[in-house]
Amino acid sequence: MAQAGIHALIGLQSKRIIPHEKGLYPAIIIGSLIPDLDILIVALSSIFLSIERSTEIFHRTFSHSFFTLIIIYLLFMILGEMRKSTQLKTIGKGLAIGILLHIIADTFLWFHGIHFLWPLPIPEFNLWESTHIPVLIRNFILSSEFLFFRLYAWFLLNQYLSNPVENGWFVKFISKWMNIELLLFIAFLFFTYFEIPSFKLFFGLVYIPSLIMAIISTILMWHSIEPIQKELI
């Protein structure tokens, strides 16, 4: 499964070490989130394939590959040159950095293998392969995702209040999303403690819309996420 909430927060912290460029930090956050959209492809493909086979083919393969990262970066560089747009180049750089941060975080923070070099026929890399992680711990980490989504929603709200540029109409939806994520966190702690069957199925059903909401919110709050002048000093 995925940890998009954590990835979004890691993307936020990138501004502490990466020099500012207009549009760079929102693009890094988007790049940190989009690799986990592969879970949506897994869900759709499971209509035709078993969930195990769908996961094997699509989860942490093409979306977590260094080749995909490079292709996205080059595509935006080419488009930027064709349109003489520095902004497109910056977005491409941000997406590439975000995807790289995502891959690095997944390597250390989760317990499944990653196909770094997909589509080459090279086995997945799993740092935790020889370590037994109890199901209770795995499910607790998955449950914490909703807490991290809640923290990210809180950041977006505060960022808009500090820098109310545009799309203020969407703030009320982010506020509702923040409250829903807290309720989901509490509910899944309950599911974890009582070892509710089909935990991962329930998780996937609410994780996918949570991830999509995080991406949409980031896009709509794009200009508010930009550091304000006092943050750059």
GROMACS .gro file of C-alpha atoms in nm:
model
  233
    1MET     CA    1   0.000   0.000   0.000
    2ALA     CA    2   0.100   0.366   0.002
    3GLN     CA    3   0.203   0.658   0.219
    4ALA     CA    4   0.102   0.964   0.020
    5GLY     CA    5   0.029   1.171   0.330
    6ILE     CA    6   0.387   1.125   0.447
    7HIS     CA    7   0.519   1.197   0.098
    8ALA     CA    8   0.326   1.525   0.081
    9LEU     CA    9   0.477   1.638   0.412
   10ILE     CA   10   0.826   1.536   0.298
   11GLY     CA   11   0.773   1.737  -0.019
   12LEU     CA   12   0.682   2.039   0.193
   13GLN     CA   13   1.012   2.021   0.378
   14SER     CA   14   1.209   2.035   0.052
   15LYS     CA   15   1.199   2.416   0.062
   16ARG     CA   16   1.437   2.403   0.359
   17ILE     CA   17   1.720   2.273   0.141
   18ILE     CA   18   1.628   2.348  -0.223
   19PRO     CA   19   1.669   2.704  -0.357
   20HIS     CA   20   1.342   2.873  -0.446
   21GLU     CA   21   1.211   2.894  -0.801
   22LYS     CA   22   0.859   3.004  -0.885
   23GLY     CA   23   0.636   2.697  -0.904
   24LEU     CA   24   0.906   2.458  -0.785
   25TYR     CA   25   0.771   2.361  -0.440
   26PRO     CA   26   0.411   2.288  -0.547
   27ALA     CA   27   0.553   2.076  -0.831
   28ILE     CA   28   0.773   1.885  -0.583
   29ILE     CA   29   0.466   1.807  -0.370
   30ILE     CA   30   0.271   1.689  -0.676
   31GLY     CA   31   0.570   1.476  -0.778
   32SER     CA   32   0.579   1.328  -0.428
   33LEU     CA   33   0.213   1.228  -0.457
   34ILE     CA   34   0.162   1.103  -0.813
   35PRO     CA   35   0.362   0.776  -0.792
   36ASP     CA   36   0.096   0.636  -0.559
   37LEU     CA   37  -0.171   0.686  -0.825
   38ASP     CA   38  -0.064   0.340  -0.935
   39ILE     CA   39  -0.302   0.209  -0.668
   40LEU     CA   40  -0.588   0.349  -0.878
   41ILE     CA   41  -0.462   0.153  -1.178
   42VAL     CA   42  -0.439  -0.157  -0.958
   43ALA     CA   43  -0.801  -0.107  -0.853
   44LEU     CA   44  -0.924  -0.064  -1.212
   45SER     CA   45  -0.723  -0.356  -1.348
   46SER     CA   46  -0.852  -0.583  -1.072
   47ILE     CA   47  -1.183  -0.582  -1.262
   48PHE     CA   48  -1.011  -0.802  -1.521
   49LEU     CA   49  -0.728  -0.957  -1.318
   50SER     CA   50  -0.692  -1.088  -0.966
   51ILE     CA   51  -0.593  -0.825  -0.712
   52GLU     CA   52  -0.264  -1.010  -0.654
   53ARG     CA   53  -0.179  -1.009  -1.025
   54SER     CA   54  -0.281  -0.645  -1.064
   55THR     CA   55  -0.061  -0.548  -0.771
   56GLU     CA   56   0.232  -0.746  -0.913
   57ILE     CA   57   0.208  -0.574  -1.252
   58PHE     CA   58   0.127  -0.216  -1.158
   59HIS     CA   59   0.212  -0.142  -0.793
   60ARG     CA   60   0.554   0.017  -0.736
   61THR     CA   61   0.668  -0.067  -1.089
   62PHE     CA   62   0.643   0.194  -1.367
   63SER     CA   63   0.542   0.476  -1.130
   64HIS     CA   64   0.846   0.418  -0.906
   65SER     CA   65   1.103   0.371  -1.181
   66PHE     CA   66   1.402   0.598  -1.237
   67PHE     CA   67   1.330   0.569  -1.610
   68THR     CA   68   0.983   0.718  -1.561
   69LEU     CA   69   1.137   1.000  -1.359
   70ILE     CA   70   1.386   1.075  -1.636
   71ILE     CA   71   1.119   1.061  -1.909
   72ILE     CA   72   0.894   1.307  -1.721
   73TYR     CA   73   1.188   1.541  -1.664
   74LEU     CA   74   1.298   1.532  -2.029
   75LEU     CA   75   0.941   1.575  -2.153
   76PHE     CA   76   0.899   1.898  -1.959
   77MET     CA   77   1.245   2.019  -2.063
   78ILE     CA   78   1.154   1.962  -2.429
   79LEU     CA   79   0.815   2.130  -2.391
   80GLY     CA   80   0.982   2.418  -2.209
   81GLU     CA   81   1.229   2.465  -2.495
   82MET     CA   82   0.957   2.443  -2.760
   83ARG     CA   83   0.738   2.699  -2.584
   84LYS     CA   84   1.027   2.906  -2.449
   85SER     CA   85   0.881   2.854  -2.102
   86THR     CA   86   1.103   2.860  -1.795
   87GLN     CA   87   0.796   2.774  -1.588
   88LEU     CA   88   0.748   2.438  -1.764
   89LYS     CA   89   1.113   2.354  -1.703
   90THR     CA   90   1.076   2.442  -1.335
   91ILE     CA   91   0.765   2.225  -1.305
   92GLY     CA   92   0.948   1.936  -1.472
   93LYS     CA   93   1.237   1.975  -1.230
   94GLY     CA   94   0.995   1.985  -0.935
   95LEU     CA   95   0.807   1.675  -1.048
   96ALA     CA   96   1.135   1.486  -1.092
   97ILE     CA   97   1.260   1.589  -0.747
   98GLY     CA   98   0.927   1.492  -0.593
   99ILE     CA   99   0.924   1.148  -0.754
  100LEU     CA  100   1.284   1.093  -0.642
  101LEU     CA  101   1.195   1.191  -0.284
  102HIS     CA  102   0.900   0.950  -0.303
  103ILE     CA  103   1.118   0.660  -0.416
  104ILE     CA  104   1.376   0.727  -0.144
  105ALA     CA  105   1.109   0.753   0.126
  106ASP     CA  106   0.939   0.432   0.012
  107THR     CA  107   1.271   0.250   0.030
  108PHE     CA  108   1.310   0.328   0.400
  109LEU     CA  109   0.953   0.372   0.526
  110TRP     CA  110   0.766   0.079   0.381
  111PHE     CA  111   0.816  -0.295   0.373
  112HIS     CA  112   0.759  -0.399   0.012
  113GLY     CA  113   0.993  -0.414  -0.285
  114ILE     CA  114   1.031  -0.138  -0.544
  115HIS     CA  115   1.114  -0.188  -0.912
  116PHE     CA  116   1.365   0.097  -0.942
  117LEU     CA  117   1.469  -0.004  -1.294
  118TRP     CA  118   1.134  -0.108  -1.445
  119PRO     CA  119   1.092  -0.222  -1.726
  120LEU     CA  120   1.431  -0.396  -1.713
  121PRO     CA  121   1.404  -0.761  -1.598
  122ILE     CA  122   1.578  -0.685  -1.270
  123PRO     CA  123   1.431  -0.807  -0.937
  124GLU     CA  124   1.268  -0.554  -0.708
  125PHE     CA  125   1.470  -0.405  -0.424
  126ASN     CA  126   1.341  -0.452  -0.070
  127LEU     CA  127   1.543  -0.312   0.218
  128TRP     CA  128   1.317  -0.495   0.466
  129GLU     CA  129   1.310  -0.831   0.290
  130SER     CA  130   1.470  -1.024   0.576
  131THR     CA  131   1.274  -0.844   0.850
  132HIS     CA  132   0.943  -0.973   0.982
  133ILE     CA  133   0.697  -0.690   1.036
  134PRO     CA  134   0.383  -0.784   1.231
  135VAL     CA  135   0.052  -0.719   1.056
  136LEU     CA  136  -0.053  -0.499   1.348
  137ILE     CA  137   0.242  -0.265   1.282
  138ARG     CA  138   0.176  -0.258   0.907
  139ASN     CA  139  -0.190  -0.172   0.961
  140PHE     CA  140  -0.106   0.094   1.217
  141ILE     CA  141   0.127   0.262   0.968
  142LEU     CA  142  -0.143   0.248   0.702
  143SER     CA  143  -0.393   0.398   0.947
  144SER     CA  144  -0.154   0.684   1.023
  145GLU     CA  145  -0.179   0.787   0.659
  146PHE     CA  146  -0.509   0.958   0.731
  147LEU     CA  147  -0.348   1.154   1.013
  148PHE     CA  148  -0.079   1.272   0.772
  149PHE     CA  149  -0.344   1.369   0.517
  150ARG     CA  150  -0.513   1.566   0.794
  151LEU     CA  151  -0.186   1.745   0.876
  152TYR     CA  152  -0.135   1.825   0.509
  153ALA     CA  153  -0.488   1.970   0.483
  154TRP     CA  154  -0.412   2.181   0.790
  155PHE     CA  155  -0.097   2.310   0.620
  156LEU     CA  156  -0.291   2.405   0.305
  157LEU     CA  157  -0.549   2.595   0.509
  158ASN     CA  158  -0.283   2.786   0.700
  159GLN     CA  159  -0.090   2.855   0.384
  160TYR     CA  160  -0.398   3.005   0.221
  161LEU     CA  161  -0.469   3.222   0.525
  162SER     CA  162  -0.109   3.349   0.513
  163ASN     CA  163  -0.110   3.395   0.137
  164PRO     CA  164  -0.471   3.418   0.007
  165VAL     CA  165  -0.401   3.438  -0.364
  166GLU     CA  166  -0.682   3.255  -0.542
  167ASN     CA  167  -0.939   2.971  -0.525
  168GLY     CA  168  -1.059   3.073  -0.181
  169TRP     CA  169  -1.390   2.904  -0.260
  170PHE     CA  170  -1.215   2.568  -0.222
  171VAL     CA  171  -1.100   2.631   0.136
  172LYS     CA  172  -1.429   2.506   0.284
  173PHE     CA  173  -1.380   2.173   0.105
  174ILE     CA  174  -1.027   2.140   0.240
  175SER     CA  175  -1.163   2.210   0.588
  176LYS     CA  176  -1.422   1.933   0.550
  177TRP     CA  177  -1.157   1.700   0.408
  178MET     CA  178  -0.936   1.766   0.710
  179ASN     CA  179  -1.217   1.664   0.946
  180ILE     CA  180  -1.297   1.352   0.742
  181GLU     CA  181  -0.933   1.242   0.749
  182LEU     CA  182  -0.927   1.268   1.128
  183LEU     CA  183  -1.238   1.051   1.152
  184LEU     CA  184  -1.083   0.798   0.912
  185PHE     CA  185  -0.768   0.787   1.124
  186ILE     CA  186  -0.971   0.708   1.436
  187ALA     CA  187  -1.182   0.450   1.250
  188PHE     CA  188  -0.881   0.266   1.112
  189LEU     CA  189  -0.710   0.262   1.451
  190PHE     CA  190  -1.023   0.080   1.564
  191PHE     CA  191  -1.002  -0.159   1.267
  192THR     CA  192  -0.635  -0.223   1.345
  193TYR     CA  193  -0.685  -0.293   1.714
  194PHE     CA  194  -0.976  -0.533   1.658
  195GLU     CA  195  -0.815  -0.690   1.349
  196ILE     CA  196  -1.116  -0.624   1.128
  197PRO     CA  197  -1.115  -0.856   0.822
  198SER     CA  198  -1.062  -0.700   0.479
  199PHE     CA  199  -0.865  -0.412   0.633
  200LYS     CA  200  -0.674  -0.345   0.310
  201LEU     CA  201  -0.993  -0.346   0.103
  202PHE     CA  202  -1.153  -0.082   0.326
  203PHE     CA  203  -0.827   0.111   0.332
  204GLY     CA  204  -0.802   0.119  -0.048
  205LEU     CA  205  -1.163   0.235  -0.085
  206VAL     CA  206  -1.100   0.551   0.117
  207TYR     CA  207  -0.729   0.597   0.046
  208ILE     CA  208  -0.780   0.653  -0.327
  209PRO     CA  209  -1.021   0.949  -0.285
  210SER     CA  210  -0.796   1.088  -0.009
  211LEU     CA  211  -0.499   1.082  -0.245
  212ILE     CA  212  -0.696   1.239  -0.530
  213MET     CA  213  -0.820   1.512  -0.295
  214ALA     CA  214  -0.461   1.584  -0.187
  215ILE     CA  215  -0.353   1.626  -0.550
  216ILE     CA  216  -0.653   1.844  -0.645
  217SER     CA  217  -0.605   2.059  -0.333
  218THR     CA  218  -0.237   2.108  -0.411
  219ILE     CA  219  -0.315   2.218  -0.767
  220LEU     CA  220  -0.586   2.463  -0.659
  221MET     CA  221  -0.371   2.602  -0.376
  222TRP     CA  222  -0.066   2.613  -0.606
  223HIS     CA  223   0.003   2.987  -0.572
  224SER     CA  224  -0.067   2.995  -0.198
  225ILE     CA  225   0.192   2.722  -0.144
  226GLU     CA  226   0.458   2.949  -0.293
  227PRO     CA  227   0.674   3.094  -0.012
  228ILE     CA  228   0.575   3.449   0.078
  229GLN     CA  229   0.844   3.713   0.076
  230LYS     CA  230   0.930   3.693   0.448
  231GLU     CA  231   0.992   3.317   0.409
  232LEU     CA  232   1.250   3.385   0.139
  233ILE     CA  233   1.453   3.626   0.348
   0.00000   0.00000   0.00000
